[in-house]
Amino acid sequence: MPESQPDTPGCFGAFGGVYVAETLQPALEQLALAWQSIGRQQQFRDELAELLATYVGRPTPLYRAERLGEKYGCGIWLKREDLSHTGAHKINNTVGQILLAQRMGKKRIIAETGAGQHGVATATVCARVGIECVVYMGSRDIARQAPNVYRMRLLGAQVRAVDSGSRTLKDALNEALRDWVTNVDSTHYAIGSVAGPHPYPQMVRDFNAVVGKECRQQIQQVLGKMPDAVVACVGGGSNAIGIFHPFIPDRQVRLIGVEAGGQGIESGEHAAPLAGRAPAGILHGMRTYVMQDDHGQIMATASLAAGLDYPAVGPEHAWLRDQGRAEYVAATDSETLAAFDDLCRLEGIIPALESAHAIAHAKKLAGELGADGQIVINLSGRGDKDLQTVAEAAGIDIQS
């Protein structure tokens, strides 16, 4: 198996690292030290565990999707992160980061968000502990994720629209980094994915690994063995690495990340740097695979799912692909919408469009594995936020 411990601090083979302005380097060093010291303290771990249990609602169920499995021709199991408080896996990370930031003496939390789930999770925990919260969000995402914007504001967060670039997740992250440079002493930047400079990729992974730890135990209890595959959608990659990481030693379990195929890889209108074989580059303080042109300029991305609309991927995912331990594929918008409809109609569960990418690939994988196959899907979020997007794609006016 590949070693999950980086060769050097913050690096996964050739990926990761710290590529930031000098202004931020002391803050990142402080955060790395705090994560290594405070993060290991029993009092911190106990408080985190209590909040995950009593506030977030952990453990989340592992649910057998019988009717979906009958249609797809395989055993299908859903890790129900959509049932977590706020409706997605994101809160596992925000609870941990904000507790850590409090112990570091920070008075203000900033975050970026795409689909709005990380923004909502950050605003939720900030309200719970009583700390100022500012969320950066691309104006395009604000328009297509209006319910989550309103939720953040109800929770007391200030949502700042970002009008530069593609007006999506990449640009929100850019603005959050600019804010942090200016207010580094008082502010903690709660990155929502396993992206960015060290220590974020490791820290966010470790907070989200609770999903995989629970799932690994649950699937063995119900099946008496490991599944054939664990499937999760991948944008920056937090939900996927959270469920993948505890399964890495289990070589018999295939780990499959599903990126946003948009209109298809061959069209160029997608957000799939791994499946699309993008070159390595530097973005947002890390070295990873980045969608870029021959001059190193970041390419536009395209996806119905705002949370996957990102031109790069967390460095551990880049490394896992190159090590051959994980596979990365893409699901198109049309395949995702069909999978979304399947889960709604067959199981009475409305998934996030991000999560529906994983369901779309499970349909293909089921045909390969056959009736005896067993697939675990990380249902990373619920789809209330996506109803307008789905309706528009179907030509339906839900206001009429």
Tab-separated table of N, CA, C and O in Angstrom, residues 79-140:
chain	number	residue	atom	x	y	z
A	79	LYS	N	-23.660	6.076	2.577
A	79	LYS	CA	-23.232	6.683	3.840
A	79	LYS	C	-23.923	8.030	3.918
A	79	LYS	O	-23.630	8.956	3.157
A	80	ARG	N	-24.865	8.165	4.868
A	80	ARG	CA	-25.829	9.253	4.857
A	80	ARG	C	-25.317	10.526	5.525
A	80	ARG	O	-25.844	11.001	6.532
A	81	GLU	N	-24.331	11.154	4.902
A	81	GLU	CA	-23.861	12.449	5.401
A	81	GLU	C	-24.890	13.544	5.195
A	81	GLU	O	-24.818	14.602	5.823
A	82	ASP	N	-25.854	13.300	4.322
A	82	ASP	CA	-26.947	14.262	4.135
A	82	ASP	C	-27.799	14.413	5.389
A	82	ASP	O	-28.536	15.401	5.529
A	83	LEU	N	-27.689	13.458	6.306
A	83	LEU	CA	-28.454	13.528	7.554
A	83	LEU	C	-27.716	14.241	8.677
A	83	LEU	O	-28.260	14.427	9.761
A	84	SER	N	-26.478	14.656	8.421
A	84	SER	CA	-25.752	15.463	9.405
A	84	SER	C	-26.419	16.826	9.561
A	84	SER	O	-27.088	17.319	8.653
A	85	HIS	N	-26.216	17.446	10.717
A	85	HIS	CA	-26.694	18.817	10.911
A	85	HIS	C	-26.099	19.709	9.817
A	85	HIS	O	-24.902	19.632	9.530
A	86	THR	N	-26.919	20.503	9.192
A	86	THR	CA	-26.650	21.374	8.033
A	86	THR	C	-26.740	20.625	6.716
A	86	THR	O	-26.687	21.231	5.657
A	87	GLY	N	-26.854	19.294	6.733
A	87	GLY	CA	-27.144	18.563	5.516
A	87	GLY	C	-25.976	18.150	4.659
A	87	GLY	O	-26.167	17.825	3.487
A	88	ALA	N	-24.776	18.128	5.207
A	88	ALA	CA	-23.611	17.700	4.423
A	88	ALA	C	-22.465	17.349	5.356
A	88	ALA	O	-22.485	17.658	6.553
A	89	HIS	N	-21.438	16.745	4.770
A	89	HIS	CA	-20.245	16.339	5.521
A	89	HIS	C	-19.416	17.518	5.999
A	89	HIS	O	-18.577	17.372	6.878
A	90	LYS	N	-19.619	18.688	5.432
A	90	LYS	CA	-18.738	19.835	5.682
A	90	LYS	C	-18.598	20.193	7.156
A	90	LYS	O	-17.547	20.684	7.596
A	91	ILE	N	-19.629	19.966	7.939
A	91	ILE	CA	-19.597	20.399	9.337
A	91	ILE	C	-18.596	19.609	10.175
A	91	ILE	O	-18.119	20.093	11.206
A	92	ASN	N	-18.217	18.409	9.746
A	92	ASN	CA	-17.186	17.653	10.476
A	92	ASN	C	-15.893	18.457	10.564
A	92	ASN	O	-15.218	18.486	11.597
A	93	ASN	N	-15.558	19.113	9.469
A	93	ASN	CA	-14.344	19.918	9.385
A	93	ASN	C	-14.487	21.257	10.090
A	93	ASN	O	-13.582	21.695	10.802
A	94	THR	N	-15.637	21.922	9.912
A	94	THR	CA	-15.771	23.261	10.496
A	94	THR	C	-15.813	23.215	12.019
A	94	THR	O	-15.267	24.098	12.681
A	95	VAL	N	-16.449	22.198	12.595
A	95	VAL	CA	-16.428	22.057	14.053
A	95	VAL	C	-14.982	21.965	14.540
A	95	VAL	O	-14.574	22.661	15.475
A	96	GLY	N	-14.196	21.114	13.895
A	96	GLY	CA	-12.807	20.937	14.311
A	96	GLY	C	-11.974	22.195	14.140
A	96	GLY	O	-11.246	22.605	15.064
A	97	GLN	N	-12.064	22.827	12.973
A	97	GLN	CA	-11.239	24.012	12.719
A	97	GLN	C	-11.600	25.181	13.635
A	97	GLN	O	-10.716	25.901	14.115
A	98	ILE	N	-12.885	25.375	13.888
A	98	ILE	CA	-13.289	26.525	14.697
A	98	ILE	C	-12.950	26.300	16.170
A	98	ILE	O	-12.540	27.240	16.870
A	99	LEU	N	-13.073	25.076	16.654
A	99	LEU	CA	-12.598	24.790	18.018
A	99	LEU	C	-11.098	25.057	18.135
A	99	LEU	O	-10.630	25.610	19.137
A	100	LEU	N	-10.352	24.672	17.116
A	100	LEU	CA	-8.907	24.906	17.103
A	100	LEU	C	-8.607	26.397	17.062
A	100	LEU	O	-7.742	26.899	17.806
A	101	ALA	N	-9.317	27.133	16.218
A	101	ALA	CA	-9.096	28.576	16.090
A	101	ALA	C	-9.377	29.305	17.406
A	101	ALA	O	-8.651	30.240	17.782
A	102	GLN	N	-10.419	28.896	18.108
A	102	GLN	CA	-10.714	29.493	19.415
A	102	GLN	C	-9.547	29.324	20.374
A	102	GLN	O	-9.172	30.262	21.090
A	103	ARG	N	-8.975	28.134	20.403
A	103	ARG	CA	-7.858	27.869	21.297
A	103	ARG	C	-6.604	28.626	20.878
A	103	ARG	O	-5.703	28.832	21.689
A	104	MET	N	-6.547	29.030	19.615
A	104	MET	CA	-5.431	29.839	19.126
A	104	MET	C	-5.650	31.332	19.385
A	104	MET	O	-4.796	32.153	19.072
A	105	GLY	N	-6.814	31.683	19.921
A	105	GLY	CA	-7.103	33.080	20.245
A	105	GLY	C	-7.638	33.895	19.091
A	105	GLY	O	-7.663	35.136	19.158
A	106	LYS	N	-8.099	33.251	18.019
A	106	LYS	CA	-8.632	33.988	16.871
A	106	LYS	C	-10.032	34.505	17.181
A	106	LYS	O	-10.832	33.837	17.829
A	107	LYS	N	-10.327	35.711	16.683
A	107	LYS	CA	-11.598	36.373	16.971
A	107	LYS	C	-12.538	36.415	15.774
A	107	LYS	O	-13.664	36.898	15.882
A	108	ARG	N	-12.069	35.931	14.643
A	108	ARG	CA	-12.842	36.081	13.405
A	108	ARG	C	-12.547	34.881	12.503
A	108	ARG	O	-11.406	34.434	12.402
A	109	ILE	N	-13.600	34.363	11.869
A	109	ILE	CA	-13.467	33.226	10.957
A	109	ILE	C	-13.884	33.670	9.558
A	109	ILE	O	-14.930	34.314	9.384
A	110	ILE	N	-13.068	33.327	8.562
A	110	ILE	CA	-13.467	33.542	7.176
A	110	ILE	C	-13.477	32.190	6.468
A	110	ILE	O	-12.813	31.243	6.887
A	111	ALA	N	-14.254	32.115	5.399
A	111	ALA	CA	-14.356	30.861	4.638
A	111	ALA	C	-14.707	31.195	3.202
A	111	ALA	O	-15.199	32.291	2.899
A	112	GLU	N	-14.441	30.230	2.311
A	112	GLU	CA	-14.922	30.294	0.942
A	112	GLU	C	-15.989	29.221	0.783
A	112	GLU	O	-16.020	28.257	1.538
A	113	THR	N	-16.868	29.387	-0.194
A	113	THR	CA	-17.843	28.336	-0.441
A	113	THR	C	-18.254	28.346	-1.902
A	113	THR	O	-18.214	29.384	-2.563
A	114	GLY	N	-18.618	27.157	-2.399
A	114	GLY	CA	-19.077	27.023	-3.771
A	114	GLY	C	-20.568	26.741	-3.785
A	114	GLY	O	-21.388	27.610	-4.072
A	115	ALA	N	-20.930	25.514	-3.418
A	115	ALA	CA	-22.344	25.149	-3.341
A	115	ALA	C	-23.028	25.770	-2.129
A	115	ALA	O	-24.246	25.745	-2.018
A	116	GLY	N	-22.242	26.317	-1.215
A	116	GLY	CA	-22.799	26.951	-0.026
A	116	GLY	C	-22.807	26.059	1.191
A	116	GLY	O	-23.015	26.532	2.314
A	117	GLN	N	-22.554	24.751	1.032
A	117	GLN	CA	-22.621	23.846	2.177
A	117	GLN	C	-21.515	24.124	3.190
A	117	GLN	O	-21.745	24.068	4.403
A	118	HIS	N	-20.294	24.409	2.710
A	118	HIS	CA	-19.231	24.750	3.653
A	118	HIS	C	-19.508	26.099	4.308
A	118	HIS	O	-19.247	26.278	5.504
A	119	GLY	N	-20.047	27.032	3.535
A	119	GLY	CA	-20.400	28.329	4.116
A	119	GLY	C	-21.442	28.190	5.198
A	119	GLY	O	-21.338	28.798	6.275
A	120	VAL	N	-22.462	27.387	4.940
A	120	VAL	CA	-23.508	27.157	5.943
A	120	VAL	C	-22.929	26.471	7.178
A	120	VAL	O	-23.231	26.844	8.320
A	121	ALA	N	-22.079	25.465	6.962
A	121	ALA	CA	-21.479	24.753	8.095
A	121	ALA	C	-20.606	25.683	8.927
A	121	ALA	O	-20.619	25.627	10.166
A	122	THR	N	-19.849	26.557	8.264
A	122	THR	CA	-19.000	27.505	8.985
A	122	THR	C	-19.854	28.492	9.769
A	122	THR	O	-19.603	28.762	10.956
A	123	ALA	N	-20.879	29.044	9.127
A	123	ALA	CA	-21.766	29.993	9.798
A	123	ALA	C	-22.476	29.343	10.982
A	123	ALA	O	-22.666	29.964	12.032
A	124	THR	N	-22.842	28.092	10.825
A	124	THR	CA	-23.540	27.354	11.885
A	124	THR	C	-22.675	27.215	13.130
A	124	THR	O	-23.111	27.511	14.252
A	125	VAL	N	-21.436	26.777	12.937
A	125	VAL	CA	-20.561	26.567	14.096
A	125	VAL	C	-20.152	27.910	14.706
A	125	VAL	O	-20.035	28.029	15.932
A	126	CYS	N	-19.961	28.920	13.867
A	126	CYS	CA	-19.643	30.258	14.406
A	126	CYS	C	-20.783	30.765	15.281
A	126	CYS	O	-20.551	31.373	16.332
A	127	ALA	N	-22.029	30.520	14.850
A	127	ALA	CA	-23.177	30.912	15.672
A	127	ALA	C	-23.186	30.126	16.980
A	127	ALA	O	-23.475	30.690	18.048
A	128	ARG	N	-22.848	28.857	16.888
A	128	ARG	CA	-22.852	27.996	18.075
A	128	ARG	C	-21.847	28.452	19.122
A	128	ARG	O	-22.122	28.404	20.332
A	129	VAL	N	-20.669	28.911	18.689
A	129	VAL	CA	-19.631	29.284	19.651
A	129	VAL	C	-19.536	30.795	19.863
A	129	VAL	O	-18.836	31.251	20.762
A	130	GLY	N	-20.241	31.591	19.017
A	130	GLY	CA	-20.264	33.033	19.191
A	130	GLY	C	-19.034	33.738	18.678
A	130	GLY	O	-18.338	34.434	19.439
A	131	ILE	N	-18.748	33.599	17.384
A	131	ILE	CA	-17.575	34.222	16.792
A	131	ILE	C	-17.960	34.787	15.424
A	131	ILE	O	-18.829	34.243	14.732
A	132	GLU	N	-17.351	35.908	15.053
A	132	GLU	CA	-17.667	36.571	13.785
A	132	GLU	C	-17.346	35.670	12.598
A	132	GLU	O	-16.342	34.963	12.583
A	133	CYS	N	-18.219	35.727	11.572
A	133	CYS	CA	-18.059	34.864	10.402
A	133	CYS	C	-18.271	35.657	9.115
A	133	CYS	O	-19.276	36.361	8.965
A	134	VAL	N	-17.330	35.530	8.190
A	134	VAL	CA	-17.432	36.135	6.862
A	134	VAL	C	-17.217	35.032	5.832
A	134	VAL	O	-16.236	34.289	5.911
A	135	VAL	N	-18.133	34.918	4.871
A	135	VAL	CA	-18.049	33.880	3.846
A	135	VAL	C	-17.944	34.526	2.470
A	135	VAL	O	-18.769	35.370	2.111
A	136	TYR	N	-16.941	34.116	1.707
A	136	TYR	CA	-16.770	34.591	0.332
A	136	TYR	C	-17.391	33.575	-0.616
A	136	TYR	O	-17.159	32.370	-0.510
A	137	MET	N	-18.166	34.096	-1.583
A	137	MET	CA	-18.887	33.225	-2.506
A	137	MET	C	-18.978	33.904	-3.863
A	137	MET	O	-19.296	35.098	-3.949
A	138	GLY	N	-18.665	33.173	-4.919
A	138	GLY	CA	-18.768	33.730	-6.256
A	138	GLY	C	-20.190	34.166	-6.563
A	138	GLY	O	-21.152	33.488	-6.186
A	139	SER	N	-20.338	35.299	-7.243
A	139	SER	CA	-21.681	35.821	-7.503
A	139	SER	C	-22.507	34.877	-8.373
A	139	SER	O	-23.729	34.817	-8.254
A	140	ARG	N	-21.830	34.108	-9.239
A	140	ARG	CA	-22.568	33.110	-10.024
A	140	ARG	C	-23.134	32.037	-9.107
A	140	ARG	O	-24.279	31.590	-9.275
